[in-house]
PDB file of C-alpha atoms and ligand atoms in Angstrom:
ATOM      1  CA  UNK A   1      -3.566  13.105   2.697  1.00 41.00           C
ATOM      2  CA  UNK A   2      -3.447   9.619   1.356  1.00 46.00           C
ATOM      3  CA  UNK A   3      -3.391  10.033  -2.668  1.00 43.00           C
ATOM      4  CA  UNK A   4      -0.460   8.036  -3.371  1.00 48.00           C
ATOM      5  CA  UNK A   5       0.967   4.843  -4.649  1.00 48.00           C
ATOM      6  CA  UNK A   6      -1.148   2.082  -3.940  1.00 46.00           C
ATOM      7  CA  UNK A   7       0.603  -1.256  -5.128  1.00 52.00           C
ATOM      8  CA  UNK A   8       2.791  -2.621  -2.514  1.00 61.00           C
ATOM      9  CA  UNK A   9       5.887  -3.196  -4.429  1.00 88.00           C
ATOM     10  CA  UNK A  10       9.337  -2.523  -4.771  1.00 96.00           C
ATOM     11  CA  UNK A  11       8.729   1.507  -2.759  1.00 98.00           C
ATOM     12  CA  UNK A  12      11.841   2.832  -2.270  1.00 98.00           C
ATOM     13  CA  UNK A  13      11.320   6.359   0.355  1.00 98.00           C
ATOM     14  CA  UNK A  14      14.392   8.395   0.736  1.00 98.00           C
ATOM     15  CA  UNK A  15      15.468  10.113   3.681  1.00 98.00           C
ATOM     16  CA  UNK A  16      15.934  14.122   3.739  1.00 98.00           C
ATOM     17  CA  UNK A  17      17.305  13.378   7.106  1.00 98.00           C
ATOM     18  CA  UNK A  18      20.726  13.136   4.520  1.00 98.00           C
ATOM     19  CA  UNK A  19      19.740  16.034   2.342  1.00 98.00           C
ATOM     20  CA  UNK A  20      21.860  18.880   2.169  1.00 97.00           C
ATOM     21  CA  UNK A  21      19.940  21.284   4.470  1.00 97.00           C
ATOM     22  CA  UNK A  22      20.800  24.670   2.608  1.00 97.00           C
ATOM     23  CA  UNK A  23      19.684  22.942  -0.738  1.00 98.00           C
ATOM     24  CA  UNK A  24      16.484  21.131   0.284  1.00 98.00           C
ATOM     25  CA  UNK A  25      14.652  22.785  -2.913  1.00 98.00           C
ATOM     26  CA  UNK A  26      17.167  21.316  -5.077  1.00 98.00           C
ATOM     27  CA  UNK A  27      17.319  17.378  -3.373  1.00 98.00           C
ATOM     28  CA  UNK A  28      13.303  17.524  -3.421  1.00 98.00           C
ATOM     29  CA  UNK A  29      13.781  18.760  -6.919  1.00 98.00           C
ATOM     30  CA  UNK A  30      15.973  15.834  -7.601  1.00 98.00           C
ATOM     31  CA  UNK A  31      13.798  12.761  -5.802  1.00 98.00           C
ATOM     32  CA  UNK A  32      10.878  14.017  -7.902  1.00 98.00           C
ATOM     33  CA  UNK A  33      12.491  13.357 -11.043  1.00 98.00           C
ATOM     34  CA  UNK A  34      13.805  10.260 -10.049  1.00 98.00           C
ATOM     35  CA  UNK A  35      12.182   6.849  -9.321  1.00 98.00           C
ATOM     36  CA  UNK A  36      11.624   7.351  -5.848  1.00 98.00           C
ATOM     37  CA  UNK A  37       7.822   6.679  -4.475  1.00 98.00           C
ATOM     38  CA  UNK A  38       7.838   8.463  -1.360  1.00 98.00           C
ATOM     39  CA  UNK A  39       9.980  11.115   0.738  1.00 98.00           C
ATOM     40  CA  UNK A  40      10.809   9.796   4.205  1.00 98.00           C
ATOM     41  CA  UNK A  41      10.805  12.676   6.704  1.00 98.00           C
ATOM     42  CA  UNK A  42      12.319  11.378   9.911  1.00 98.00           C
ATOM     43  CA  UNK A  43      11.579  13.185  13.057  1.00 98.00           C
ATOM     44  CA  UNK A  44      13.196  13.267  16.413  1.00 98.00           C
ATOM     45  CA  UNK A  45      12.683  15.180  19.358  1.00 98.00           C
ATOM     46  CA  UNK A  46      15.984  14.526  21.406  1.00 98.00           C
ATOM     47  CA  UNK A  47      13.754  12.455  23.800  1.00 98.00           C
ATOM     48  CA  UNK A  48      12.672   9.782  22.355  1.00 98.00           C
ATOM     49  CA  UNK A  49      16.014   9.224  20.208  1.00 98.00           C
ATOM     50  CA  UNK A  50      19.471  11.422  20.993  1.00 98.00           C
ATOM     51  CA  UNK A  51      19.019  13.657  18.428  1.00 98.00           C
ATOM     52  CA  UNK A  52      17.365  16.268  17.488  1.00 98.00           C
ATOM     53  CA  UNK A  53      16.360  16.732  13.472  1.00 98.00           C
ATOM     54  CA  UNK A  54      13.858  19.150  12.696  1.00 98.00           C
ATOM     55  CA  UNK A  55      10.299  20.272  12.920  1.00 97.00           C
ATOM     56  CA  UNK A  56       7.445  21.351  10.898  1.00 97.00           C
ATOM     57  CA  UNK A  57       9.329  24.190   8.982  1.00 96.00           C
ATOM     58  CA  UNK A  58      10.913  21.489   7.347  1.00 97.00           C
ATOM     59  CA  UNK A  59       8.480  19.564   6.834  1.00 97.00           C
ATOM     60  CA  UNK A  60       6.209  22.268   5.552  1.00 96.00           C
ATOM     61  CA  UNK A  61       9.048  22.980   2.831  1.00 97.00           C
ATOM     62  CA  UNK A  62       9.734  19.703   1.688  1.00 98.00           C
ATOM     63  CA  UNK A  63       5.567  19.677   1.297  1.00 97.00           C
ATOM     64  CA  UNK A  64       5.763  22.655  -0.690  1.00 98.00           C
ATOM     65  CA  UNK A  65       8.147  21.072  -3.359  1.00 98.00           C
ATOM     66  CA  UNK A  66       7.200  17.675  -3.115  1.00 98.00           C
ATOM     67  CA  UNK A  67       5.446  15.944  -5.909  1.00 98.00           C
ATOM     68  CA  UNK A  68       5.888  12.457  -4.315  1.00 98.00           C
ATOM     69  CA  UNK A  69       3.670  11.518  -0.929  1.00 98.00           C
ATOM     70  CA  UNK A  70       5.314  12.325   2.779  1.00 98.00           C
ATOM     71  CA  UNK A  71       6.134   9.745   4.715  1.00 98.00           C
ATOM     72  CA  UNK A  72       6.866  10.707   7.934  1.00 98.00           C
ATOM     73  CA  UNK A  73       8.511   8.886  10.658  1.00 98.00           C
ATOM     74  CA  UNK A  74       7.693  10.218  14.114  1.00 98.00           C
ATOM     75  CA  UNK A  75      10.733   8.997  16.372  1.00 98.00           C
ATOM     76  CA  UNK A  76       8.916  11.358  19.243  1.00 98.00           C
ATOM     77  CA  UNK A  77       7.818  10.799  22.964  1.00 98.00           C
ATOM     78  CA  UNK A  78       4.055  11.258  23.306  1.00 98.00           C
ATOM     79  CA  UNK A  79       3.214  11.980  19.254  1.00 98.00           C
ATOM     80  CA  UNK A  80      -0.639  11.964  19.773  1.00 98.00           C
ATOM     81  CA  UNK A  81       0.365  16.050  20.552  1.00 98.00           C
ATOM     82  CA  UNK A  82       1.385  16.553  16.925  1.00 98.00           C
ATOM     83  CA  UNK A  83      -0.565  14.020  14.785  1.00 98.00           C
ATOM     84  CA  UNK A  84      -3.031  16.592  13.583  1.00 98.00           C
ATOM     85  CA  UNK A  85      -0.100  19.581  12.573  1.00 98.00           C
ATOM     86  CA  UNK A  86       1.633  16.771  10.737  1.00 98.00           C
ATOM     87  CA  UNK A  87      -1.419  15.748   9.108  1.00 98.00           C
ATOM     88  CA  UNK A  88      -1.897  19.919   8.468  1.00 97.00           C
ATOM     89  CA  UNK A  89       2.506  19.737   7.430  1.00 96.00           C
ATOM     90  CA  UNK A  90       1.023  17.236   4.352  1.00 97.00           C
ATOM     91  CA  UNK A  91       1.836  13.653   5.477  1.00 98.00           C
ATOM     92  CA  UNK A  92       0.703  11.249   4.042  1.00 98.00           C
ATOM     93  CA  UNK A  93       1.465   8.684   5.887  1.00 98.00           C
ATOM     94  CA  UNK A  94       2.358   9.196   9.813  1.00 98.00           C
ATOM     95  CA  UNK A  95       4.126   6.127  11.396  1.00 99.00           C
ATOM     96  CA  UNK A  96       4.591   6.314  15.418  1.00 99.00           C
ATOM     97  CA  UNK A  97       7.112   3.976  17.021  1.00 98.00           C
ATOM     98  CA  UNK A  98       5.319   1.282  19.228  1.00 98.00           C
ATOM     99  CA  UNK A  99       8.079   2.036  22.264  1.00 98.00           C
ATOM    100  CA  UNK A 100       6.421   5.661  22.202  1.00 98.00           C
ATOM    101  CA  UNK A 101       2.534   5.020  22.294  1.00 98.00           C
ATOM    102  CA  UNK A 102       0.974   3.494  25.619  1.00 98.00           C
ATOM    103  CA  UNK A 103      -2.364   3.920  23.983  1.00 98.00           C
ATOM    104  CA  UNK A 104      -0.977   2.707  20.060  1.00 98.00           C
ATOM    105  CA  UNK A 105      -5.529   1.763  18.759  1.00 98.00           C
ATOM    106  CA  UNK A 106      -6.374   4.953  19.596  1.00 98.00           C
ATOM    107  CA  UNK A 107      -3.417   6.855  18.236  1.00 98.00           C
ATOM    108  CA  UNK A 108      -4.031   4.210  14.855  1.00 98.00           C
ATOM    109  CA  UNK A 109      -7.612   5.736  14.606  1.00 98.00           C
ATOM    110  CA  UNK A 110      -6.400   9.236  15.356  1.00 98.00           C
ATOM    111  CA  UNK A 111      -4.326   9.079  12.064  1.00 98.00           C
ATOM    112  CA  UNK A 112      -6.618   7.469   9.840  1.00 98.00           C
ATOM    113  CA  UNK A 113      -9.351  10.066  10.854  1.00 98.00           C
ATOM    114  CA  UNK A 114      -6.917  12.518   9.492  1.00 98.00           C
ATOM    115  CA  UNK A 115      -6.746  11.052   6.603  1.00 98.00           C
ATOM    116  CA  UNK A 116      -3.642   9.646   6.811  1.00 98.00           C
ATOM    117  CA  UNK A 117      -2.108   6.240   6.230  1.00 98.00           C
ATOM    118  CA  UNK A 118      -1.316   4.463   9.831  1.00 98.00           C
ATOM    119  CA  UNK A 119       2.000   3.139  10.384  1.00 98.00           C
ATOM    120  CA  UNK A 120       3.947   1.518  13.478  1.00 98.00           C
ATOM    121  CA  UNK A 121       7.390   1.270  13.764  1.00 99.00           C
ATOM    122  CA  UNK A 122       9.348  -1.602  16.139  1.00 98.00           C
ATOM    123  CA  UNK A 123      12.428  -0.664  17.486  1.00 98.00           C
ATOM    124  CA  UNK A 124      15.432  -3.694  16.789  1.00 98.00           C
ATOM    125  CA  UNK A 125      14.674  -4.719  20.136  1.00 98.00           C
ATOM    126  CA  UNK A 126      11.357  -5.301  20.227  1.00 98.00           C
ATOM    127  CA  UNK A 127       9.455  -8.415  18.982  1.00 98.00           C
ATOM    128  CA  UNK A 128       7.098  -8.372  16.052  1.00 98.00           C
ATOM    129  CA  UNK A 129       4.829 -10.729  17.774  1.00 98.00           C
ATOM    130  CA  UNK A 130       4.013  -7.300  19.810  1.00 98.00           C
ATOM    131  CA  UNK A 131       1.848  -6.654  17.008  1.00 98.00           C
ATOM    132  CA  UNK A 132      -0.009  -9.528  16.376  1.00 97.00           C
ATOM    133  CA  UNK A 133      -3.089  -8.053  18.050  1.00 98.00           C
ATOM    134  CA  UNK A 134      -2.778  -3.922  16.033  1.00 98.00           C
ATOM    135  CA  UNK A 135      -1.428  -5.274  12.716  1.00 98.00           C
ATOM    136  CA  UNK A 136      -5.279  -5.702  11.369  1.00 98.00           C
ATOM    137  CA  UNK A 137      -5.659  -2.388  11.871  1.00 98.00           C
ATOM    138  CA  UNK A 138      -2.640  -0.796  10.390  1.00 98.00           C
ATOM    139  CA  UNK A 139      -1.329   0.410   6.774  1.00 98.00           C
ATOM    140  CA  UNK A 140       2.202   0.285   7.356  1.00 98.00           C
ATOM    141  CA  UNK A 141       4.664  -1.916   9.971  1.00 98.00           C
ATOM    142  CA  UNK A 142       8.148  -0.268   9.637  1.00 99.00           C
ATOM    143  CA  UNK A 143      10.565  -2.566  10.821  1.00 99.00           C
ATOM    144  CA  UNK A 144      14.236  -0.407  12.634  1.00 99.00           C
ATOM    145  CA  UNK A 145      17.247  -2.445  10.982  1.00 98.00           C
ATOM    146  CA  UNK A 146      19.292   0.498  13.050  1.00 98.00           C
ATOM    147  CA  UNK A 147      18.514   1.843  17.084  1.00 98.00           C
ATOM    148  CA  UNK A 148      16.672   4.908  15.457  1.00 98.00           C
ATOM    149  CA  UNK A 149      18.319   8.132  16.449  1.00 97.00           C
ATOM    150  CA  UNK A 150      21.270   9.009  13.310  1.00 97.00           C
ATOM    151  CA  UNK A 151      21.515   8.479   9.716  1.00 97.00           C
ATOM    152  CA  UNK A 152      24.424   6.091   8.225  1.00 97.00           C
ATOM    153  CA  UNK A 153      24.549   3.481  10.594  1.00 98.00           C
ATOM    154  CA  UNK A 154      25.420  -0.060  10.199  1.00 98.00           C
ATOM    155  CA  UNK A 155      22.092  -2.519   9.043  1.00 98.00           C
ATOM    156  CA  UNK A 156      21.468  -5.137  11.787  1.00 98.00           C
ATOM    157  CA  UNK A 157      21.601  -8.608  10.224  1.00 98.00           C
ATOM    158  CA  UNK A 158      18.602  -9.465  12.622  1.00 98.00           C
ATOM    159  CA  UNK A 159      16.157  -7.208  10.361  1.00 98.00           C
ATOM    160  CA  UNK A 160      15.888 -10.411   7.369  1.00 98.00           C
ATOM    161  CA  UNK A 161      14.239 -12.409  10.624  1.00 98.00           C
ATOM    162  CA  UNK A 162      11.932  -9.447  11.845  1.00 98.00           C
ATOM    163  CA  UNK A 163      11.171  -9.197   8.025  1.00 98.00           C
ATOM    164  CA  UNK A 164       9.796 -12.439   7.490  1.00 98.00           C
ATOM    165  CA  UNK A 165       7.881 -12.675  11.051  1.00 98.00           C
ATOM    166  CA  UNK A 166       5.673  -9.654  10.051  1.00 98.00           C
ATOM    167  CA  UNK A 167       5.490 -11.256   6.290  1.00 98.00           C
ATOM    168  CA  UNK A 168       3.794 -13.877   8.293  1.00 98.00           C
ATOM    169  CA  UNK A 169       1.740 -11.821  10.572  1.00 98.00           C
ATOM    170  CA  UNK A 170       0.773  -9.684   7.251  1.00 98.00           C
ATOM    171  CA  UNK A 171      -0.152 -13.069   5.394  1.00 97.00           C
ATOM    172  CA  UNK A 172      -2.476 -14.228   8.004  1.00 97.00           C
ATOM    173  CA  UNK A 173      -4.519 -10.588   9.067  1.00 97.00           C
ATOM    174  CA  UNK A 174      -3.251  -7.996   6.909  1.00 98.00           C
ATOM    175  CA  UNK A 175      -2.578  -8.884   3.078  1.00 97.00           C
ATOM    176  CA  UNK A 176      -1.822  -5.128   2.110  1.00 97.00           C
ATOM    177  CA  UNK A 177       0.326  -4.075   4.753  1.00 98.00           C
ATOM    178  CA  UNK A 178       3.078  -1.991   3.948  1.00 98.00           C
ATOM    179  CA  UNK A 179       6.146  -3.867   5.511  1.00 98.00           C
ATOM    180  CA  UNK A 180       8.759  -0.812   5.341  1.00 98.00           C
ATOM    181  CA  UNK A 181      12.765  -1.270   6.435  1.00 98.00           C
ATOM    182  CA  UNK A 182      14.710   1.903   7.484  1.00 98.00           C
ATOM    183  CA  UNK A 183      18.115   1.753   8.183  1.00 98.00           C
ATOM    184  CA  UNK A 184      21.483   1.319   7.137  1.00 98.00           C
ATOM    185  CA  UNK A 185      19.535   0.298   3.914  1.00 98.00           C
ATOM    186  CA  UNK A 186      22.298  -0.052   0.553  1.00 98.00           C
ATOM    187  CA  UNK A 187      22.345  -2.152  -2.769  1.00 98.00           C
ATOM    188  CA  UNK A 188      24.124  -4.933  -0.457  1.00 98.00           C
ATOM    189  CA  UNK A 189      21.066  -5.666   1.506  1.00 98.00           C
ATOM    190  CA  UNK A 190      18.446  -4.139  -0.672  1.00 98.00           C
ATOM    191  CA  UNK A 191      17.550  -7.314  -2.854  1.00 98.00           C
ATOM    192  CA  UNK A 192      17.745  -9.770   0.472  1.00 98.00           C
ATOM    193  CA  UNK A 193      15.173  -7.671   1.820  1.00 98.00           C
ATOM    194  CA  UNK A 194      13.091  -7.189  -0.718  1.00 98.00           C
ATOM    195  CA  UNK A 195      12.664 -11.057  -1.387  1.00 97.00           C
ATOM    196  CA  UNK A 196      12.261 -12.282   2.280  1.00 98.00           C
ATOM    197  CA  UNK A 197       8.960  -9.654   2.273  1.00 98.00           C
ATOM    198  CA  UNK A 198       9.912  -5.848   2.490  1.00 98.00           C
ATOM    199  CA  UNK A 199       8.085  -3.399  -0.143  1.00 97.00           C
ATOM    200  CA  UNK A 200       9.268  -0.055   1.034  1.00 98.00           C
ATOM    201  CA  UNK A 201      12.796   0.897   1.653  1.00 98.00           C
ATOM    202  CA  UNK A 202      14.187   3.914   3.420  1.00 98.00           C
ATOM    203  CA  UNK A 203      17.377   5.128   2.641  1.00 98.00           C
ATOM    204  CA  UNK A 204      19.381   7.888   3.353  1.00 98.00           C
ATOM    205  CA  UNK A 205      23.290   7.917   3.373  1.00 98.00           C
ATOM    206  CA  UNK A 206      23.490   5.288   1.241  1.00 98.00           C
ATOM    207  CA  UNK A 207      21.653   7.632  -1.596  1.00 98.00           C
ATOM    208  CA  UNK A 208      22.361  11.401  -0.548  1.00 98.00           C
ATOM    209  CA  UNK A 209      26.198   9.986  -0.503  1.00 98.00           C
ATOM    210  CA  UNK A 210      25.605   8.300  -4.077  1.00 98.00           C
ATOM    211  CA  UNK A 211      27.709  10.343  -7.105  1.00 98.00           C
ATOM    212  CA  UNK A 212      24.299  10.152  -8.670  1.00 98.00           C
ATOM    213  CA  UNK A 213      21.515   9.714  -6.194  1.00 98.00           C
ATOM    214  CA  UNK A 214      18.260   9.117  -8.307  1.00 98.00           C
ATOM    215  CA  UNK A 215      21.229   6.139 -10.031  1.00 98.00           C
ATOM    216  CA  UNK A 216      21.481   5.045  -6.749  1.00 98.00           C
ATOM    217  CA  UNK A 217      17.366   5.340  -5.840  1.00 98.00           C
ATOM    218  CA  UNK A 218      16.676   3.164  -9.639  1.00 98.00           C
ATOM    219  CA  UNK A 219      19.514   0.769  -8.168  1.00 98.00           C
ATOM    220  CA  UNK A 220      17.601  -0.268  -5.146  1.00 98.00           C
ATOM    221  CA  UNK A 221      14.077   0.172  -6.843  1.00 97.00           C
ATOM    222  CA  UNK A 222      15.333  -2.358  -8.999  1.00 96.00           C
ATOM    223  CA  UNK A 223      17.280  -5.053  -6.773  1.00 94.00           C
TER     224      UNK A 223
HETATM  225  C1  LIG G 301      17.115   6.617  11.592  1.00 83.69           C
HETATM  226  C2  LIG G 301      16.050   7.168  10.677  1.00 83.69           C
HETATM  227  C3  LIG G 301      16.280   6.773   9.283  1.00 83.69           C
HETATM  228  C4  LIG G 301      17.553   7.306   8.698  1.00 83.69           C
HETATM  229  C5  LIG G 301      18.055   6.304   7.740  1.00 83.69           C
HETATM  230  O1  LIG G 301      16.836   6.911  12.901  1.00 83.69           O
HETATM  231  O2  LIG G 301      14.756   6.697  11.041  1.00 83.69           O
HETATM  232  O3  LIG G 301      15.179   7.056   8.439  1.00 83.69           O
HETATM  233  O4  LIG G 301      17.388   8.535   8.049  1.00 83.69           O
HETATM  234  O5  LIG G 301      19.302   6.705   7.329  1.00 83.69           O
HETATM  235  P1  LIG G 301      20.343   5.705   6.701  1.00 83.69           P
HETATM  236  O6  LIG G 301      19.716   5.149   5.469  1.00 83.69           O
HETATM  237  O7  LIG G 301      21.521   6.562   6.471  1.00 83.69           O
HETATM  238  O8  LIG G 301      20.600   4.624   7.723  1.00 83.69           O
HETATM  239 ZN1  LIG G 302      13.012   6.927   9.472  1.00 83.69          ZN
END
Protein backbone atom coordinates (compact mmCIF):
# COMPACT_ATOMS: atom_id res chain seq x y z
CA UNK A 1 0.00 0.00 0.00
CA UNK A 2 1.23 3.42 -0.86
CA UNK A 3 2.50 5.00 2.64
CA UNK A 4 5.84 5.96 1.61
CA UNK A 5 8.20 8.67 0.64
CA UNK A 6 6.55 11.28 -1.11
CA UNK A 7 9.21 13.95 -2.29
CA UNK A 8 10.66 13.06 -5.54
CA UNK A 9 14.26 13.39 -4.82
CA UNK A 10 17.43 11.84 -4.74
CA UNK A 11 15.43 7.82 -4.04
CA UNK A 12 17.89 5.46 -4.23
CA UNK A 13 15.86 1.52 -4.32
CA UNK A 14 18.18 -1.35 -4.02
CA UNK A 15 17.89 -4.52 -5.64
CA UNK A 16 17.51 -7.95 -3.54
CA UNK A 17 17.84 -9.43 -6.93
CA UNK A 18 21.89 -9.16 -5.53
CA UNK A 19 21.11 -10.12 -1.98
CA UNK A 20 22.57 -13.05 -0.62
CA UNK A 21 19.57 -15.45 -0.84
CA UNK A 22 20.31 -17.59 2.42
CA UNK A 23 20.70 -14.20 4.37
CA UNK A 24 17.76 -12.14 3.07
CA UNK A 25 16.77 -11.32 6.90
CA UNK A 26 20.09 -9.95 7.43
CA UNK A 27 20.45 -7.63 3.83
CA UNK A 28 16.72 -6.36 4.62
CA UNK A 29 18.06 -5.84 8.07
CA UNK A 30 20.88 -3.90 6.64
CA UNK A 31 18.89 -1.54 3.83
CA UNK A 32 16.62 -0.55 6.73
CA UNK A 33 19.26 0.94 8.65
CA UNK A 34 20.76 2.52 5.90
CA UNK A 35 19.69 5.48 3.69
CA UNK A 36 17.96 3.60 1.23
CA UNK A 37 14.12 4.77 0.38
CA UNK A 38 12.78 1.83 -1.18
CA UNK A 39 13.56 -2.05 -1.77
CA UNK A 40 13.47 -2.94 -5.47
CA UNK A 41 12.09 -6.46 -5.91
CA UNK A 42 12.71 -7.47 -9.49
CA UNK A 43 10.65 -10.19 -10.93
CA UNK A 44 11.04 -12.42 -13.89
CA UNK A 45 9.24 -15.21 -15.14
CA UNK A 46 11.76 -16.79 -17.73
CA UNK A 47 9.33 -15.51 -20.45
CA UNK A 48 9.32 -12.28 -20.58
CA UNK A 49 13.22 -11.93 -19.70
CA UNK A 50 15.73 -15.26 -19.69
CA UNK A 51 15.70 -15.68 -16.29
CA UNK A 52 13.96 -16.78 -13.80
CA UNK A 53 14.24 -14.88 -10.10
CA UNK A 54 11.70 -15.61 -7.71
CA UNK A 55 8.11 -15.42 -6.67
CA UNK A 56 5.92 -14.35 -3.95
CA UNK A 57 7.72 -16.36 -1.13
CA UNK A 58 10.25 -13.93 -1.56
CA UNK A 59 8.54 -11.30 -1.80
CA UNK A 60 6.32 -12.10 1.12
CA UNK A 61 9.69 -12.33 3.26
CA UNK A 62 11.34 -9.37 2.26
CA UNK A 63 7.61 -7.74 3.26
CA UNK A 64 7.85 -9.26 6.50
CA UNK A 65 11.23 -7.51 7.40
CA UNK A 66 10.95 -4.56 5.47
CA UNK A 67 10.57 -1.22 7.08
CA UNK A 68 11.15 0.68 3.77
CA UNK A 69 8.18 0.57 0.86
CA UNK A 70 8.35 -2.43 -1.98
CA UNK A 71 8.98 -1.55 -5.13
CA UNK A 72 8.43 -4.12 -7.34
CA UNK A 73 9.43 -4.52 -10.85
CA UNK A 74 7.29 -6.98 -12.79
CA UNK A 75 9.61 -8.11 -15.81
CA UNK A 76 6.54 -10.78 -16.54
CA UNK A 77 4.43 -11.75 -19.70
CA UNK A 78 0.74 -11.00 -19.09
CA UNK A 79 1.14 -9.35 -15.25
CA UNK A 80 -2.59 -8.28 -15.04
CA UNK A 81 -2.72 -12.30 -13.57
CA UNK A 82 -0.70 -11.31 -10.51
CA UNK A 83 -1.32 -7.57 -9.85
CA UNK A 84 -3.71 -8.23 -7.03
CA UNK A 85 -1.26 -11.16 -5.03
CA UNK A 86 1.49 -8.59 -5.39
CA UNK A 87 -0.61 -5.95 -4.12
CA UNK A 88 -1.66 -8.85 -1.20
CA UNK A 89 2.78 -9.70 -1.19
CA UNK A 90 2.90 -5.69 0.18
CA UNK A 91 3.99 -3.62 -2.86
CA UNK A 92 3.88 -0.60 -2.84
CA UNK A 93 4.49 0.33 -5.89
CA UNK A 94 3.95 -2.27 -8.96
CA UNK A 95 5.67 -1.16 -12.25
CA UNK A 96 4.77 -3.40 -15.50
CA UNK A 97 7.04 -3.14 -18.52
CA UNK A 98 5.20 -1.41 -21.52
CA UNK A 99 6.62 -4.42 -24.04
CA UNK A 100 4.39 -6.75 -21.70
CA UNK A 101 0.89 -4.96 -21.48
CA UNK A 102 -1.33 -4.79 -24.77
CA UNK A 103 -3.97 -3.22 -22.64
CA UNK A 104 -1.18 -0.82 -20.35
CA UNK A 105 -4.79 2.11 -19.06
CA UNK A 106 -6.47 -0.58 -17.83
CA UNK A 107 -3.66 -2.47 -16.16
CA UNK A 108 -2.62 1.50 -14.77
CA UNK A 109 -6.15 1.61 -13.12
CA UNK A 110 -5.96 -2.00 -11.99
CA UNK A 111 -2.94 -0.99 -9.74
CA UNK A 112 -4.03 2.16 -8.44
CA UNK A 113 -7.40 0.50 -7.37
CA UNK A 114 -5.19 -1.65 -5.30
CA UNK A 115 -3.80 0.86 -3.79
CA UNK A 116 -0.72 0.84 -5.26
CA UNK A 117 1.55 3.35 -6.93
CA UNK A 118 1.47 2.79 -10.99
CA UNK A 119 4.62 2.47 -12.72
CA UNK A 120 5.74 1.63 -16.47
CA UNK A 121 8.88 0.52 -17.42
CA UNK A 122 10.49 1.04 -21.27
CA UNK A 123 12.72 -1.41 -22.37
CA UNK A 124 16.32 0.35 -23.98
CA UNK A 125 14.74 -0.17 -27.15
CA UNK A 126 11.75 1.38 -26.99
CA UNK A 127 11.01 5.14 -27.39
CA UNK A 128 9.77 7.32 -24.58
CA UNK A 129 7.57 9.17 -26.92
CA UNK A 130 5.49 5.69 -26.54
CA UNK A 131 4.26 7.25 -23.53
CA UNK A 132 3.31 10.51 -24.30
CA UNK A 133 -0.37 9.56 -24.33
CA UNK A 134 -0.24 7.09 -20.45
CA UNK A 135 2.35 9.31 -18.72
CA UNK A 136 -0.70 11.62 -17.22
CA UNK A 137 -1.86 8.82 -15.72
CA UNK A 138 1.10 7.22 -14.14
CA UNK A 139 3.25 7.54 -10.74
CA UNK A 140 6.35 6.16 -11.87
CA UNK A 141 8.21 5.85 -15.64
CA UNK A 142 11.22 3.49 -15.03
CA UNK A 143 13.53 3.96 -17.68
CA UNK A 144 15.92 0.10 -18.57
CA UNK A 145 19.64 1.51 -18.86
CA UNK A 146 20.28 -2.55 -19.25
CA UNK A 147 17.99 -5.32 -21.67
CA UNK A 148 16.21 -6.39 -18.33
CA UNK A 149 16.78 -10.03 -17.63
CA UNK A 150 20.36 -10.23 -15.07
CA UNK A 151 21.85 -8.16 -12.48
CA UNK A 152 25.49 -6.50 -13.08
CA UNK A 153 25.36 -5.57 -16.48
CA UNK A 154 26.99 -2.81 -18.27
CA UNK A 155 24.76 0.86 -18.13
CA UNK A 156 23.81 1.87 -21.72
CA UNK A 157 25.12 5.38 -22.39
CA UNK A 158 21.74 5.94 -24.32
CA UNK A 159 19.77 6.03 -20.82
CA UNK A 160 21.11 10.15 -20.11
CA UNK A 161 18.93 10.76 -23.59
CA UNK A 162 15.82 8.57 -22.56
CA UNK A 163 16.30 10.46 -19.18
CA UNK A 164 15.84 13.80 -20.32
CA UNK A 165 12.96 12.93 -23.03
CA UNK A 166 10.64 11.72 -20.17
CA UNK A 167 12.01 14.89 -17.96
CA UNK A 168 10.30 16.62 -20.76
CA UNK A 169 7.26 14.56 -21.14
CA UNK A 170 7.02 14.76 -17.08
CA UNK A 171 7.43 18.70 -17.29
CA UNK A 172 4.66 19.17 -19.67
CA UNK A 173 1.71 16.41 -18.18
CA UNK A 174 3.08 14.93 -15.19
CA UNK A 175 5.11 17.26 -12.68
CA UNK A 176 5.39 14.43 -9.93
CA UNK A 177 6.31 11.58 -11.86
CA UNK A 178 8.71 9.34 -10.51
CA UNK A 179 11.41 9.07 -13.33
CA UNK A 180 13.29 5.79 -11.94
CA UNK A 181 16.73 4.27 -13.75
CA UNK A 182 17.57 0.54 -13.17
CA UNK A 183 20.52 -0.83 -14.39
CA UNK A 184 24.06 -1.12 -14.35
CA UNK A 185 23.50 1.92 -11.96
CA UNK A 186 27.22 2.88 -9.88
CA UNK A 187 28.75 6.16 -8.34
CA UNK A 188 30.19 6.69 -12.07
CA UNK A 189 26.87 7.38 -13.56
CA UNK A 190 24.85 8.08 -10.50
CA UNK A 191 25.35 12.00 -10.34
CA UNK A 192 24.94 12.32 -14.44
CA UNK A 193 21.71 10.85 -13.95
CA UNK A 194 20.51 12.39 -11.26
CA UNK A 195 21.09 15.98 -12.79
CA UNK A 196 19.77 15.34 -16.39
CA UNK A 197 16.20 14.34 -14.38
CA UNK A 198 16.27 10.84 -12.60
CA UNK A 199 14.95 10.75 -8.79
CA UNK A 200 15.00 7.08 -8.09
CA UNK A 201 17.88 4.81 -8.66
CA UNK A 202 18.00 1.05 -8.66
CA UNK A 203 20.97 -0.64 -7.88
CA UNK A 204 22.05 -3.90 -7.27
CA UNK A 205 25.66 -5.26 -7.92
CA UNK A 206 27.05 -2.17 -7.67
CA UNK A 207 25.81 -2.08 -3.75
CA UNK A 208 25.38 -5.87 -2.64
CA UNK A 209 29.20 -6.06 -4.10
CA UNK A 210 30.14 -2.77 -2.02
CA UNK A 211 32.66 -3.68 1.23
CA UNK A 212 30.05 -1.62 2.97
CA UNK A 213 26.76 -1.51 1.17
CA UNK A 214 24.55 1.10 3.11
CA UNK A 215 28.44 3.32 2.36
CA UNK A 216 27.82 2.54 -0.96
CA UNK A 217 23.66 3.27 -0.85
CA UNK A 218 24.68 7.09 1.15
CA UNK A 219 27.30 7.35 -1.85
CA UNK A 220 24.76 7.39 -4.57
CA UNK A 221 21.96 9.04 -2.35
CA UNK A 222 24.32 11.70 -2.21
CA UNK A 223 25.93 12.15 -5.84
C1 LIG B 1 17.54 -6.06 -14.31
C2 LIG B 1 16.74 -5.70 -13.08
C3 LIG B 1 17.48 -4.79 -12.20
C4 LIG B 1 18.74 -5.37 -11.64
C5 LIG B 1 19.71 -4.27 -11.50
O1 LIG B 1 16.80 -6.83 -15.16
O2 LIG B 1 15.52 -5.06 -13.42
O3 LIG B 1 16.68 -4.24 -11.17
O4 LIG B 1 18.56 -6.00 -10.40
O5 LIG B 1 20.92 -4.82 -11.15
P1 LIG B 1 22.29 -4.07 -11.37
O6 LIG B 1 22.21 -2.81 -10.57
O7 LIG B 1 23.28 -5.05 -10.90
O8 LIG B 1 22.41 -3.77 -12.84
ZN1 LIG C 1 14.36 -3.90 -11.72
Amino acid sequence: MINDTMTNDHLIAPSILSADFGNLQRDIEMLNQSEADWIHVDIMDGLFVPNISFGFPVAEVAYKHATKPLDVHLMIVDPDRYLKRFAAAGAAGITVQLEACPNLHRTIQVIKELGCRAGVAINPHSPVALLEDIVGDLDLVLIMSVNPGFGGQHFIENTYKKVADIKRLAEKYNPDLFIEVDGGVDKNNAGELFSVGANVLVAGSSVFSASSPSAMISTLKNS
